[in-house]
JSON list of C-alpha atoms and ligand atoms in Angstrom, two decimals:
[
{"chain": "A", "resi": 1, "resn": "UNK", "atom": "CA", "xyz": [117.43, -118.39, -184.84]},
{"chain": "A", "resi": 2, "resn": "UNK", "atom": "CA", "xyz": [114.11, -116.31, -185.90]},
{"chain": "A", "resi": 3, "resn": "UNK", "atom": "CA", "xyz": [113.54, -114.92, -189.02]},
{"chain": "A", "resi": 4, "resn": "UNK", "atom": "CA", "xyz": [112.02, -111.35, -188.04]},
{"chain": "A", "resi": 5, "resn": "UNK", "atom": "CA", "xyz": [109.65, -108.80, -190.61]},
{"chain": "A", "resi": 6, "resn": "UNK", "atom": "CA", "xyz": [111.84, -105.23, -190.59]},
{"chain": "A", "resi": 7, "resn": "UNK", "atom": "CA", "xyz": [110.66, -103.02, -187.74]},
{"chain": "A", "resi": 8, "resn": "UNK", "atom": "CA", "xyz": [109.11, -100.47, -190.57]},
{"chain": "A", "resi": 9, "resn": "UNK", "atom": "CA", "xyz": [109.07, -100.25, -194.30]},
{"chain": "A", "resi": 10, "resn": "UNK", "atom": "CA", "xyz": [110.39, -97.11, -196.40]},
{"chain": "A", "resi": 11, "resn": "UNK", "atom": "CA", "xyz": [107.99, -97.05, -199.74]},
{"chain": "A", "resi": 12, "resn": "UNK", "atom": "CA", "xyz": [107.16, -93.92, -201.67]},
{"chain": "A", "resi": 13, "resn": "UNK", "atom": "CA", "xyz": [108.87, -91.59, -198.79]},
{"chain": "A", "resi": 14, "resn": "UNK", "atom": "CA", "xyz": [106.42, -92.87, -196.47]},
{"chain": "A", "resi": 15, "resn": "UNK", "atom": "CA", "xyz": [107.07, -95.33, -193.22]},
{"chain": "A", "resi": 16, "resn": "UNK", "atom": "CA", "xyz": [104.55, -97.87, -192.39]},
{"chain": "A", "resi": 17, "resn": "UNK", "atom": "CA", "xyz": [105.26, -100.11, -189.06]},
{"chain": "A", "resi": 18, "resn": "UNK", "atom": "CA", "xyz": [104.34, -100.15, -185.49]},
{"chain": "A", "resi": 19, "resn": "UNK", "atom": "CA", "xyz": [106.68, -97.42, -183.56]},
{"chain": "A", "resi": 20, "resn": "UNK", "atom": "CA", "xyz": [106.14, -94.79, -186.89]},
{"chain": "A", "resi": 21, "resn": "UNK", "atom": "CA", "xyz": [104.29, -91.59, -185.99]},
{"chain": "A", "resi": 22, "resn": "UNK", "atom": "CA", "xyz": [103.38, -88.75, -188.24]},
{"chain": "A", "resi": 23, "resn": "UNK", "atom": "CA", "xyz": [102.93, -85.36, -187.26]},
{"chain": "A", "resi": 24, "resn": "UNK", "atom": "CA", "xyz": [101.25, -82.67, -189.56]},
{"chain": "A", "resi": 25, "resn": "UNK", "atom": "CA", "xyz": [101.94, -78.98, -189.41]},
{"chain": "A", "resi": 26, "resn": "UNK", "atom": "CA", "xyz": [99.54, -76.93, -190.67]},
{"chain": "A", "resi": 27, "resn": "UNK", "atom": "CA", "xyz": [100.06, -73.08, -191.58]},
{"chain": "A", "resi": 28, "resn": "UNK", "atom": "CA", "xyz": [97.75, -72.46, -188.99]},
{"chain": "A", "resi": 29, "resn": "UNK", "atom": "CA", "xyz": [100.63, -74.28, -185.85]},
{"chain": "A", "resi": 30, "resn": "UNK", "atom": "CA", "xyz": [103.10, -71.56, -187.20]},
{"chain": "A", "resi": 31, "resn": "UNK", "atom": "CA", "xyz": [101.84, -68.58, -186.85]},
{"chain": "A", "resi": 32, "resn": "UNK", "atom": "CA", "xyz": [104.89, -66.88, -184.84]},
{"chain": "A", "resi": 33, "resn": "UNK", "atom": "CA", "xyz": [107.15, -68.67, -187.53]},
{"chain": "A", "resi": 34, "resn": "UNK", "atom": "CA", "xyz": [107.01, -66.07, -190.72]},
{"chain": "A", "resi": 35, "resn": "UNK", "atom": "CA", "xyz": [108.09, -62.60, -190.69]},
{"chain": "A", "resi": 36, "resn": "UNK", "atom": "CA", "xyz": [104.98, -61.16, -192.79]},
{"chain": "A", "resi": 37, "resn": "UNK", "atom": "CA", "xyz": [102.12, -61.17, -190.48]},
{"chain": "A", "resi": 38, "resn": "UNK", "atom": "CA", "xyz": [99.77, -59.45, -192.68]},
{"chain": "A", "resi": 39, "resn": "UNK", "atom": "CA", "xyz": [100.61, -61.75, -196.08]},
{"chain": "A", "resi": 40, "resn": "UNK", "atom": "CA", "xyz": [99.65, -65.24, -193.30]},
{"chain": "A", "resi": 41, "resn": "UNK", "atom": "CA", "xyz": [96.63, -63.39, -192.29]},
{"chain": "A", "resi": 42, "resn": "UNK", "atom": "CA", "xyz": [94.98, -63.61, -195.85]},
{"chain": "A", "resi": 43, "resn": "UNK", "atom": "CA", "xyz": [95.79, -67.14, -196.42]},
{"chain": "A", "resi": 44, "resn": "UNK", "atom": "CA", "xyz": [94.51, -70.36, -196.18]},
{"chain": "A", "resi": 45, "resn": "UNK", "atom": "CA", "xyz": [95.68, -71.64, -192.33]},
{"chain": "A", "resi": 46, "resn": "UNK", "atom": "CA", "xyz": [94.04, -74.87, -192.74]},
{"chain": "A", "resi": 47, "resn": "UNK", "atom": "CA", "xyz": [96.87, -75.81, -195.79]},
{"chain": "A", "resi": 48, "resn": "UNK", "atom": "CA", "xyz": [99.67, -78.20, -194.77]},
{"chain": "A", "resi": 49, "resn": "UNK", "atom": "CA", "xyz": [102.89, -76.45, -195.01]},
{"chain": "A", "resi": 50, "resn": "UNK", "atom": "CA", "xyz": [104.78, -80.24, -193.62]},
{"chain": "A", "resi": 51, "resn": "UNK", "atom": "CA", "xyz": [104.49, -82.99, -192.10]},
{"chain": "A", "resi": 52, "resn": "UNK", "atom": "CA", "xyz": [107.13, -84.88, -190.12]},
{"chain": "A", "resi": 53, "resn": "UNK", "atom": "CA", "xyz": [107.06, -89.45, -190.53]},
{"chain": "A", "resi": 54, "resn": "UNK", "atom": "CA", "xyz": [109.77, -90.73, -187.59]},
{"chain": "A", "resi": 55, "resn": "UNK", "atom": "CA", "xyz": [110.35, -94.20, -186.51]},
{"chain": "A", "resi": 56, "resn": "UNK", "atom": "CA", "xyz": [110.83, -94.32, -182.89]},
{"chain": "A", "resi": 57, "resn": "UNK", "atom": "CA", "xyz": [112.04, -97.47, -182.19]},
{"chain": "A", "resi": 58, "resn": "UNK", "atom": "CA", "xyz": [112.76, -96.56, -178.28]},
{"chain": "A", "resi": 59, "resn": "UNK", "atom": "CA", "xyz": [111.55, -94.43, -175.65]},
{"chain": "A", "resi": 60, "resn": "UNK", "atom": "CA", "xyz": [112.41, -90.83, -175.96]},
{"chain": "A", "resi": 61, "resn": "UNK", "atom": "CA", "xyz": [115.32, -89.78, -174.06]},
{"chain": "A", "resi": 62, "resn": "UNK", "atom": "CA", "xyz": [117.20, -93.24, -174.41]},
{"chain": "A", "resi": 63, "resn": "UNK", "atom": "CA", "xyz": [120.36, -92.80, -174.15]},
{"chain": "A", "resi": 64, "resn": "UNK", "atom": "CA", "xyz": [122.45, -94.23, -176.90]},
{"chain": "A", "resi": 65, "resn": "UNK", "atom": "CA", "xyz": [119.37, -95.10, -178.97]},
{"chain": "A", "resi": 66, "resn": "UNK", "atom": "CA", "xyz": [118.45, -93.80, -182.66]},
{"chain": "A", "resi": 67, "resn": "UNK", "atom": "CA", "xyz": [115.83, -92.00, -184.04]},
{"chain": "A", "resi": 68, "resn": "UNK", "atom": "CA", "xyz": [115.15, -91.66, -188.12]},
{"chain": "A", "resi": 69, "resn": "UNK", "atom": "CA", "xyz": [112.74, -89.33, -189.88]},
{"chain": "A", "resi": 70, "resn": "UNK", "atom": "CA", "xyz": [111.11, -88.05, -192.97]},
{"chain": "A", "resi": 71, "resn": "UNK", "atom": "CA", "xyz": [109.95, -84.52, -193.86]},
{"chain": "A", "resi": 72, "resn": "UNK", "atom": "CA", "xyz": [107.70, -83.69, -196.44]},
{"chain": "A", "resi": 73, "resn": "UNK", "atom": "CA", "xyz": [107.64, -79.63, -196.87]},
{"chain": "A", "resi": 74, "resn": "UNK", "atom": "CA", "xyz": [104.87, -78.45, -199.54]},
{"chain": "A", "resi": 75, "resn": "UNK", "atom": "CA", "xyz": [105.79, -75.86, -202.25]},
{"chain": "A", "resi": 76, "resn": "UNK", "atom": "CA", "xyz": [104.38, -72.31, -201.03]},
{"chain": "A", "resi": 77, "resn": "UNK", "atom": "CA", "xyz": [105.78, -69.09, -199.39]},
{"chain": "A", "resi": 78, "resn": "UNK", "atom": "CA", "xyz": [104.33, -66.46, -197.01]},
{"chain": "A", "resi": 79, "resn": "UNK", "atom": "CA", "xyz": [105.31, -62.92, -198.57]},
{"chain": "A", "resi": 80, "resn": "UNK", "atom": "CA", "xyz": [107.90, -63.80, -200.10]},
{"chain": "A", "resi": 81, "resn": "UNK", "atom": "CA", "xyz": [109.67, -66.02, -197.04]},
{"chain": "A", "resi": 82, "resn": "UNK", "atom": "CA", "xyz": [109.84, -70.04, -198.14]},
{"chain": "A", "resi": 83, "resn": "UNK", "atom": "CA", "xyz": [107.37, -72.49, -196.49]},
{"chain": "A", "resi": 84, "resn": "UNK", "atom": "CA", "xyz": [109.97, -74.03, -193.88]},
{"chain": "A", "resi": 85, "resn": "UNK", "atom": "CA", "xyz": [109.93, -75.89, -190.55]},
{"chain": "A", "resi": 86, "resn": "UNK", "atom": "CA", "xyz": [109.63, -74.46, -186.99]},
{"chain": "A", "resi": 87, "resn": "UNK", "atom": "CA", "xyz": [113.50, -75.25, -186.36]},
{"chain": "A", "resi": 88, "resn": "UNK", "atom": "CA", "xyz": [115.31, -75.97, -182.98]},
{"chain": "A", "resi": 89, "resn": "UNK", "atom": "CA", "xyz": [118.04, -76.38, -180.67]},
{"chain": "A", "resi": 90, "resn": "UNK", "atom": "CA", "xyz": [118.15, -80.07, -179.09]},
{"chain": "A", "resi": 91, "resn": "UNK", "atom": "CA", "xyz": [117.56, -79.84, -175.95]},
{"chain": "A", "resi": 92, "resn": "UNK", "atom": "CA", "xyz": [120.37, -82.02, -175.36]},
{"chain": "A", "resi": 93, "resn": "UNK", "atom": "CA", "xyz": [122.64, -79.64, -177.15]},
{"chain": "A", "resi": 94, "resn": "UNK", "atom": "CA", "xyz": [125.83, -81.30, -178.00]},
{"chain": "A", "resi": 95, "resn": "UNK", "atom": "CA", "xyz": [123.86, -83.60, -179.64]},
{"chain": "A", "resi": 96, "resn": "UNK", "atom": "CA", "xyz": [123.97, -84.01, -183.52]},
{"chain": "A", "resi": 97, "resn": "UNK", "atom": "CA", "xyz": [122.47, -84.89, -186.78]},
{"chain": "A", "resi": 98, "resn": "UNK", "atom": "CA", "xyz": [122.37, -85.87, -190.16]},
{"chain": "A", "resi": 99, "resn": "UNK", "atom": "CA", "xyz": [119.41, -84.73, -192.76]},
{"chain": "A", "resi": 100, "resn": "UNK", "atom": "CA", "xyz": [119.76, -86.11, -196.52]},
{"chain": "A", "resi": 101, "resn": "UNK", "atom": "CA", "xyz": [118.04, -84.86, -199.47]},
{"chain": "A", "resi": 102, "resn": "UNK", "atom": "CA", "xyz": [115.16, -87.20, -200.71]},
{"chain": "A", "resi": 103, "resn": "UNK", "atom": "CA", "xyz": [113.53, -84.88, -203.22]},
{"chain": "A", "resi": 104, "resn": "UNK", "atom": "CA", "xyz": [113.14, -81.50, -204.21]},
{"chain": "A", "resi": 105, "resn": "UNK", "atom": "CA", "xyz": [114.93, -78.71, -203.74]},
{"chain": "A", "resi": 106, "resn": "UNK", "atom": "CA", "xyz": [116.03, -76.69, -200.57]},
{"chain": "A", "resi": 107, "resn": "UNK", "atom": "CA", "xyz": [118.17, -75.38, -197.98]},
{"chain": "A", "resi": 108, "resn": "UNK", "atom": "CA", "xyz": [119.13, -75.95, -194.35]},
{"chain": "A", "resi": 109, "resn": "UNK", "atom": "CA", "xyz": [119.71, -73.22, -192.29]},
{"chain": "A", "resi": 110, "resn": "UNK", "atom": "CA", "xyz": [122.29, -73.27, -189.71]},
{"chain": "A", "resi": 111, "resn": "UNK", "atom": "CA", "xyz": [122.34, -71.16, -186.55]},
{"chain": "A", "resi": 112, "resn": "UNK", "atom": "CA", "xyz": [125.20, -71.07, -183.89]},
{"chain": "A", "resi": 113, "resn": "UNK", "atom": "CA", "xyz": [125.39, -70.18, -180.30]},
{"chain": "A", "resi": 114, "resn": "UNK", "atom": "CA", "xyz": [127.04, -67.04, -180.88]},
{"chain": "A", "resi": 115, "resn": "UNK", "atom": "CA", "xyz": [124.06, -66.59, -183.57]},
{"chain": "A", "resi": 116, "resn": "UNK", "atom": "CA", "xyz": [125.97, -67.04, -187.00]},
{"chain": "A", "resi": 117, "resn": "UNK", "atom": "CA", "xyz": [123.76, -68.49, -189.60]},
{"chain": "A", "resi": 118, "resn": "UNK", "atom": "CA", "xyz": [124.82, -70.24, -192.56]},
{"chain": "A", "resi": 119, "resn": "UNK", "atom": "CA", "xyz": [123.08, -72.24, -195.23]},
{"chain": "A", "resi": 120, "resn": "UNK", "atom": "CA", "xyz": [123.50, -75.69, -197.36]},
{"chain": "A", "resi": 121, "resn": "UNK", "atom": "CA", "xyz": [121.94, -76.60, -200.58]},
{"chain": "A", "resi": 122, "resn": "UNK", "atom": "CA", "xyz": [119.83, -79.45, -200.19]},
{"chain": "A", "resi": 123, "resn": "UNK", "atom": "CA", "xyz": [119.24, -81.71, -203.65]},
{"chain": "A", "resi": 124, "resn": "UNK", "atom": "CA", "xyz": [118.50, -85.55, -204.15]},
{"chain": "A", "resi": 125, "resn": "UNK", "atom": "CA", "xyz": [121.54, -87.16, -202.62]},
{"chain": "A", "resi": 126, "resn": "UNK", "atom": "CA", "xyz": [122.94, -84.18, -200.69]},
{"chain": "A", "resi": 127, "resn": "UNK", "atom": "CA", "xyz": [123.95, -85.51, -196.85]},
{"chain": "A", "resi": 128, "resn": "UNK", "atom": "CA", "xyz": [124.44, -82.61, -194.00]},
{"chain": "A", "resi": 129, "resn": "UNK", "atom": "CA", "xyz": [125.87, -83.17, -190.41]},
{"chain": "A", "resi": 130, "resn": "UNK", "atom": "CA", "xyz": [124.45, -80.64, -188.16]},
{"chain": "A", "resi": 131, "resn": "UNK", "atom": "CA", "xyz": [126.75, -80.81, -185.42]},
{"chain": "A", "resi": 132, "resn": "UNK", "atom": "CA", "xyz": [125.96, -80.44, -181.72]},
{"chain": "A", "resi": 133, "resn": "UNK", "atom": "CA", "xyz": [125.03, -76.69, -180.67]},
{"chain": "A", "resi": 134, "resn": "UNK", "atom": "CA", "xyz": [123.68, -75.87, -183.80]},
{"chain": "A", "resi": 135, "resn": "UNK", "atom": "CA", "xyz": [119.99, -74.85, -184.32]},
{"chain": "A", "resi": 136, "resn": "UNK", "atom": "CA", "xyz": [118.80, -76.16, -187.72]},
{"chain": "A", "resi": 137, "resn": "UNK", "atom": "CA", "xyz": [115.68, -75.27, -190.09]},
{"chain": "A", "resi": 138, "resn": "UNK", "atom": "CA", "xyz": [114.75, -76.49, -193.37]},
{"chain": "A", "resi": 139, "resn": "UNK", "atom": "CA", "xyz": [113.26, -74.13, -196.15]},
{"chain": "A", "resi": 140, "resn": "UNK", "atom": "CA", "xyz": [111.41, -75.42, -199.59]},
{"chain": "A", "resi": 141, "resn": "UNK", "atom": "CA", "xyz": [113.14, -73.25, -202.22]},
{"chain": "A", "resi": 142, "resn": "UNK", "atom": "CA", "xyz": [111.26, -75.09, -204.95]},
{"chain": "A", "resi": 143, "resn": "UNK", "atom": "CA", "xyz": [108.01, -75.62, -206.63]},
{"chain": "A", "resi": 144, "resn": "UNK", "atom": "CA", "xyz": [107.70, -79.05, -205.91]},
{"chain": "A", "resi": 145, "resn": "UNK", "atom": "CA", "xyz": [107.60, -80.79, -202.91]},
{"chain": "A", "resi": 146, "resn": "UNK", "atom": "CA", "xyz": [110.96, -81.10, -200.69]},
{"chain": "A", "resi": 147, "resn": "UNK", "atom": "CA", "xyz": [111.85, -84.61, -199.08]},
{"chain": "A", "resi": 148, "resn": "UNK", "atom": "CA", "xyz": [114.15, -84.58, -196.65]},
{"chain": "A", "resi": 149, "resn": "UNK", "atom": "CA", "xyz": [115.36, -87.83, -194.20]},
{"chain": "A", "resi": 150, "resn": "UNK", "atom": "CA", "xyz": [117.49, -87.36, -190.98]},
{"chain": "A", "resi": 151, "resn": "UNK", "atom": "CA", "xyz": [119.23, -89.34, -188.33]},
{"chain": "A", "resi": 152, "resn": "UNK", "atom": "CA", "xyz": [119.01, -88.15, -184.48]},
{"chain": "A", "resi": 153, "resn": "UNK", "atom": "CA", "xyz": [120.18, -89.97, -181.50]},
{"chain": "A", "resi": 154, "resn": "UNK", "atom": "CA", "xyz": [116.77, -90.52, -179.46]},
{"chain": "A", "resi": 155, "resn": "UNK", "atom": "CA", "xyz": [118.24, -88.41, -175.90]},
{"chain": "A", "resi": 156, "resn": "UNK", "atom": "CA", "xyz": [118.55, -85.29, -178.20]},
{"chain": "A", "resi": 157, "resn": "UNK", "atom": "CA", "xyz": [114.83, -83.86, -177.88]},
{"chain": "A", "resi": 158, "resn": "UNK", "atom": "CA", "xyz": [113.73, -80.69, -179.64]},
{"chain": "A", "resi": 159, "resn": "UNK", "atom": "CA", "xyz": [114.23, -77.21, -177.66]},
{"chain": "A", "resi": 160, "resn": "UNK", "atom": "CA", "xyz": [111.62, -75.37, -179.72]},
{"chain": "A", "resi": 161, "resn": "UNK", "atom": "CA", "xyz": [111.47, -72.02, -177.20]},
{"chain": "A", "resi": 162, "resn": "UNK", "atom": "CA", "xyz": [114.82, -71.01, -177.54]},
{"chain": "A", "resi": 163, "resn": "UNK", "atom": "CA", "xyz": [113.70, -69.86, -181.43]},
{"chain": "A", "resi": 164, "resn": "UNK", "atom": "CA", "xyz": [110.70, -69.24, -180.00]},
{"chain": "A", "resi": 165, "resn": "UNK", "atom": "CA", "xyz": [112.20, -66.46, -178.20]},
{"chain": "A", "resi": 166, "resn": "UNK", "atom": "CA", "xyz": [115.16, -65.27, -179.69]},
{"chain": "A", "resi": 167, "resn": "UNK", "atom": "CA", "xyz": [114.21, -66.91, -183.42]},
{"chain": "A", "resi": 168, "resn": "UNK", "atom": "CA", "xyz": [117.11, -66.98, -185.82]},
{"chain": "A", "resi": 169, "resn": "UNK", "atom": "CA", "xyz": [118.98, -64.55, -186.77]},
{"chain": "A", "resi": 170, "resn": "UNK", "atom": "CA", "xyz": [118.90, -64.41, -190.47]},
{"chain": "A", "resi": 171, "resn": "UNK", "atom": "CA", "xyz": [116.02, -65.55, -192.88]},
{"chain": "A", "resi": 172, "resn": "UNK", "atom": "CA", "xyz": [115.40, -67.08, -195.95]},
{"chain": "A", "resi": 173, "resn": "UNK", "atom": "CA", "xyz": [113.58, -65.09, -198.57]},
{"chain": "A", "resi": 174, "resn": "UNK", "atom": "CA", "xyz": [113.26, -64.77, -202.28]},
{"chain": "A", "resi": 175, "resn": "UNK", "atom": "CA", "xyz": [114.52, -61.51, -204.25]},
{"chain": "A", "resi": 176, "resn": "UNK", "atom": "CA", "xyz": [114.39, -61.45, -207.95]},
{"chain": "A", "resi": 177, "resn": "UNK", "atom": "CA", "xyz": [113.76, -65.05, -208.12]},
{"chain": "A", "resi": 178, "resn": "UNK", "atom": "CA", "xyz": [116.77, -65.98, -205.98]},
{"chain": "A", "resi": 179, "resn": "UNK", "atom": "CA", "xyz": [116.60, -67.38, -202.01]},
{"chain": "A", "resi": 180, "resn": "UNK", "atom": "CA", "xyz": [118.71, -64.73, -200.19]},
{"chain": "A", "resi": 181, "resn": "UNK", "atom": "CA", "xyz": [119.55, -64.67, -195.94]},
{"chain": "A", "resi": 182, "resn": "UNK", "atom": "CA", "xyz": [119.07, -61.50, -194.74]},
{"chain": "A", "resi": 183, "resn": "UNK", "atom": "CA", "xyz": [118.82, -60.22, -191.12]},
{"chain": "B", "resi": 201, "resn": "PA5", "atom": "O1", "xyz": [114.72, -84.28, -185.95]},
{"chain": "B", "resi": 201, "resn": "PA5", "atom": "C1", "xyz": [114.74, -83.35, -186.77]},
{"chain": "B", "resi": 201, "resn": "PA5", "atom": "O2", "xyz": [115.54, -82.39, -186.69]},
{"chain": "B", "resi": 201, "resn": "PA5", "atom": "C2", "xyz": [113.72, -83.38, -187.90]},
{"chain": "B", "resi": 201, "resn": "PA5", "atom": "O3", "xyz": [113.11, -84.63, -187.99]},
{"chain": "B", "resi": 201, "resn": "PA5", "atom": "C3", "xyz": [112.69, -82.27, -187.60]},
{"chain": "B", "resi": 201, "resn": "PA5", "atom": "O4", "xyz": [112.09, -82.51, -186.36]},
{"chain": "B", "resi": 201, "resn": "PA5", "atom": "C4", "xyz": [111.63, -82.16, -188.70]},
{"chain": "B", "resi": 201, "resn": "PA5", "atom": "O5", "xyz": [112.24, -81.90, -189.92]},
{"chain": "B", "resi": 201, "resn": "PA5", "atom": "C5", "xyz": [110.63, -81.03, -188.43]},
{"chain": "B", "resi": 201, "resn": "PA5", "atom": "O6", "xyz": [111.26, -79.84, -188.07]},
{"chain": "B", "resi": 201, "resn": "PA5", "atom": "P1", "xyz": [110.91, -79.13, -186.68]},
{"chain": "B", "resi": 201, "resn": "PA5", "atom": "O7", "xyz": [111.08, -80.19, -185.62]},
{"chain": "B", "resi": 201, "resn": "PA5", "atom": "O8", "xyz": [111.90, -78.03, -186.54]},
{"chain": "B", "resi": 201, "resn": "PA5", "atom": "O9", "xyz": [109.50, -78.67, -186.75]},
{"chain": "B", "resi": 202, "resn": "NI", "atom": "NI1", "xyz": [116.99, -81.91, -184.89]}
]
């Protein structure tokens, strides 16, 4: 028997080990993303609006494999839409996942085939199951940063065009203080 060191450590919301990768996203990669063209054009693009920490353990598109992840979105909105992530279909679609509140404050948005959108709450300790055929997105409701972990099987992949295209059908925005869907 061998006595092995853990394929990554999980310190401070951060992964350190040798299959972690970290993407950034800066406001600047989203520019198709937020609804008030004119409020991104006068701000900074350079600024980080989140950045993505996975463990990929296997190859993508592995069937039967597991993939984990941690999201860091920054406090900030454009207008008055949150800062939130791209969001997708898998391209695998009957594939599912599970996201869990880390820190912050937030809310996943939900988007069916037929294009019904619904939203959860997401808090320190709050655990969502997006279920296969289900586009999801994250928004930062808050004025701190929102940590969020999740759990995808590693044959899922991300189908990013489909909201390119047809985007979601309801979005996230604050009114009198308040983070409202509206179409
Ligand atoms: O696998 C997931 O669903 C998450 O890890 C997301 O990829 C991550 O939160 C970033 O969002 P997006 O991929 O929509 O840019
Ligand atoms: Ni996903």
């Amino acid at each position: 028997s061998k006595i092995l060191f853990p394929k990554a450590i999980f310190t401070n919301n951060l992964l350190t080990g040798e299959s972690v990768k970290c993407d950034t996203r800066k406001l600047s990669d989203l520019e198709n993303i937020f609804l008030d063209k004119e409020a991104f054009r006068n701000m900074d693009l350079q600024q980080t609006v989140y950045n993505v920490n996975s463990l990929l353990p296997v190859k993508e598109n592995t069937p039967g494999g597991l993939f984990f992840g941690i999201t860091t979105i920054y406090p900030g909105k454009v207008g008055n839409e949150f800062f939130m992530t791209k969001g997708h279909f898998h391209s695998n679609l009957d594939t599912a996942e599970f996201y869990w509140g880390v820190e912050g404050e937030g809310m996943l948005i939900m988007m069916d085939m037929d294009r019904n959108v619904w939203a959860e709450r997401m808090f320190p300790g709050s655990l969502h199951y997006i279920p296969g055929k289900v586009a999801h997105r994250v928004a930062n409701t808050g004025y701190r940063k929102l940590v969020f972990s999740a759990c995808w099987p590693s044959d899922a992949g991300h189908d990013y065009k489909s909201i390119a295209k047809d985007d979601f059908a309801m979005r996230l925005i604050e009114k009198n203080g308040v983070p409202v869907l509206i179409k």
